XYZ file of C-alpha atoms in Angstrom:
135
model
C -0.264 0.061 0.190
C 1.312 3.692 -0.921
C 2.120 5.512 2.075
C 0.397 8.835 2.593
C 2.512 11.944 3.306
C 1.921 14.869 5.050
C 1.515 17.280 2.072
C -0.630 14.770 0.538
C -3.372 15.346 3.462
C -2.869 19.038 2.900
C -4.194 18.955 -0.933
C -7.269 17.298 0.349
C -8.377 20.839 1.932
C -8.730 22.777 -0.995
C -10.423 20.118 -2.602
C -12.892 20.164 0.596
C -13.471 23.868 0.672
C -14.663 23.576 -3.293
C -17.461 21.113 -2.122
C -18.115 23.873 0.248
C -18.068 26.475 -1.765
C -20.622 24.279 -4.291
C -23.121 23.829 -1.388
C -23.174 27.441 -0.896
C -23.629 28.241 -4.152
C -26.519 25.763 -4.326
C -28.072 27.099 -1.134
C -27.911 30.478 -1.947
C -29.485 30.366 -5.561
C -32.555 32.110 -6.332
C -33.756 29.575 -9.162
C -33.806 26.352 -7.531
C -33.890 23.557 -10.359
C -34.447 19.909 -9.540
C -30.977 19.244 -10.907
C -29.111 20.932 -8.096
C -30.910 18.227 -5.020
C -29.473 15.576 -7.007
C -25.592 16.880 -7.361
C -25.792 18.469 -3.602
C -26.813 14.844 -2.254
C -24.251 13.149 -4.857
C -21.537 15.128 -4.351
C -21.091 15.022 -0.713
C -21.069 11.543 0.329
C -18.871 10.763 -2.699
C -16.582 13.381 -1.083
C -16.367 12.060 1.969
C -16.409 8.461 1.764
C -13.679 8.964 -1.105
C -11.165 11.352 0.541
C -11.767 11.771 4.146
C -12.530 8.413 5.317
C -10.160 6.205 2.815
C -7.398 8.862 3.136
C -7.433 9.823 6.643
C -7.517 5.927 7.772
C -4.735 5.183 5.255
C -3.188 8.630 7.035
C -3.088 7.395 10.868
C -0.976 4.388 10.353
C 1.759 6.579 9.105
C 4.333 7.297 11.813
C 4.286 10.989 12.406
C 7.058 13.200 11.139
C 8.174 15.836 13.822
C 9.829 18.180 11.340
C 6.523 17.999 9.518
C 4.425 18.594 12.264
C 6.601 21.528 13.891
C 6.041 22.931 9.850
C 2.792 22.635 10.056
C 2.034 24.402 13.434
C 3.968 27.081 11.977
C 1.593 27.320 8.609
C -1.285 27.012 10.877
C -0.029 29.724 12.681
C 0.618 32.375 9.887
C -2.980 31.259 8.366
C -4.456 31.997 11.469
C -3.182 35.665 11.802
C -4.007 35.893 8.078
C -7.767 34.709 8.102
C -8.266 36.532 11.359
C -7.297 39.841 9.796
C -9.278 39.137 6.637
C -12.326 38.323 8.576
C -12.220 41.032 11.064
C -12.276 43.290 7.576
C -15.294 41.287 5.991
C -17.046 42.075 9.436
C -16.498 45.634 9.804
C -17.364 46.330 5.973
C -20.436 43.977 6.495
C -21.587 46.181 9.563
C -20.993 49.216 7.587
C -21.972 48.713 4.384
C -24.532 47.279 5.336
C -26.601 50.218 6.470
C -26.413 51.706 3.293
C -27.147 48.467 1.184
C -23.990 48.174 -0.559
C -23.221 44.436 1.025
C -25.769 41.617 1.554
C -25.709 38.358 3.170
C -24.999 36.662 0.517
C -21.959 38.533 -0.814
C -20.094 38.486 2.754
C -21.035 34.767 2.678
C -18.858 34.570 -0.664
C -16.211 36.886 0.737
C -15.612 34.405 4.029
C -15.575 31.360 1.352
C -12.958 32.925 -0.632
C -11.300 33.788 2.300
C -11.088 29.953 3.858
C -10.655 28.652 0.298
C -7.529 30.961 -0.017
C -6.105 30.047 3.100
C -6.337 26.347 2.765
C -4.371 26.945 -0.411
C -2.071 29.254 1.467
C -1.417 26.495 4.366
C -0.452 24.144 1.406
C 2.077 26.520 -0.146
C 3.582 27.719 3.123
C 3.926 23.872 4.155
C 5.516 22.983 0.749
C 7.768 25.702 0.509
C 8.873 25.394 4.792
C 9.410 21.623 4.096
C 11.636 22.356 0.809
C 13.866 24.856 3.199
C 13.898 21.921 5.916
C 12.882 24.330 8.404
């Protein structure tokens, strides 16, 4: 059986964020079509079974790499600070601009999903960068 690396686990997060963006798009639609329900209930179980369960179980069999774990903590700390600042800007923009009806809840939801998707990509990129440098 092929061993699963920590970097491979990180590439699952952007895929999971794409599924969440698809679900948010389905939920925020104003025109509902029957095809949306079919894709909604087919995409999530497929993703959960294939990616999370199968890969998660194979990752648990691998021994932990201490350097990779330290790099992961460093990447998470950087991404947490960036995400905190961006979400704070979105919150204040929503509070200020909602009074003049320039920003609604759906657009704020898309902004939050964009931040989460960007953080999943940034986390993966930082980990690959730190892992190559051997920090």
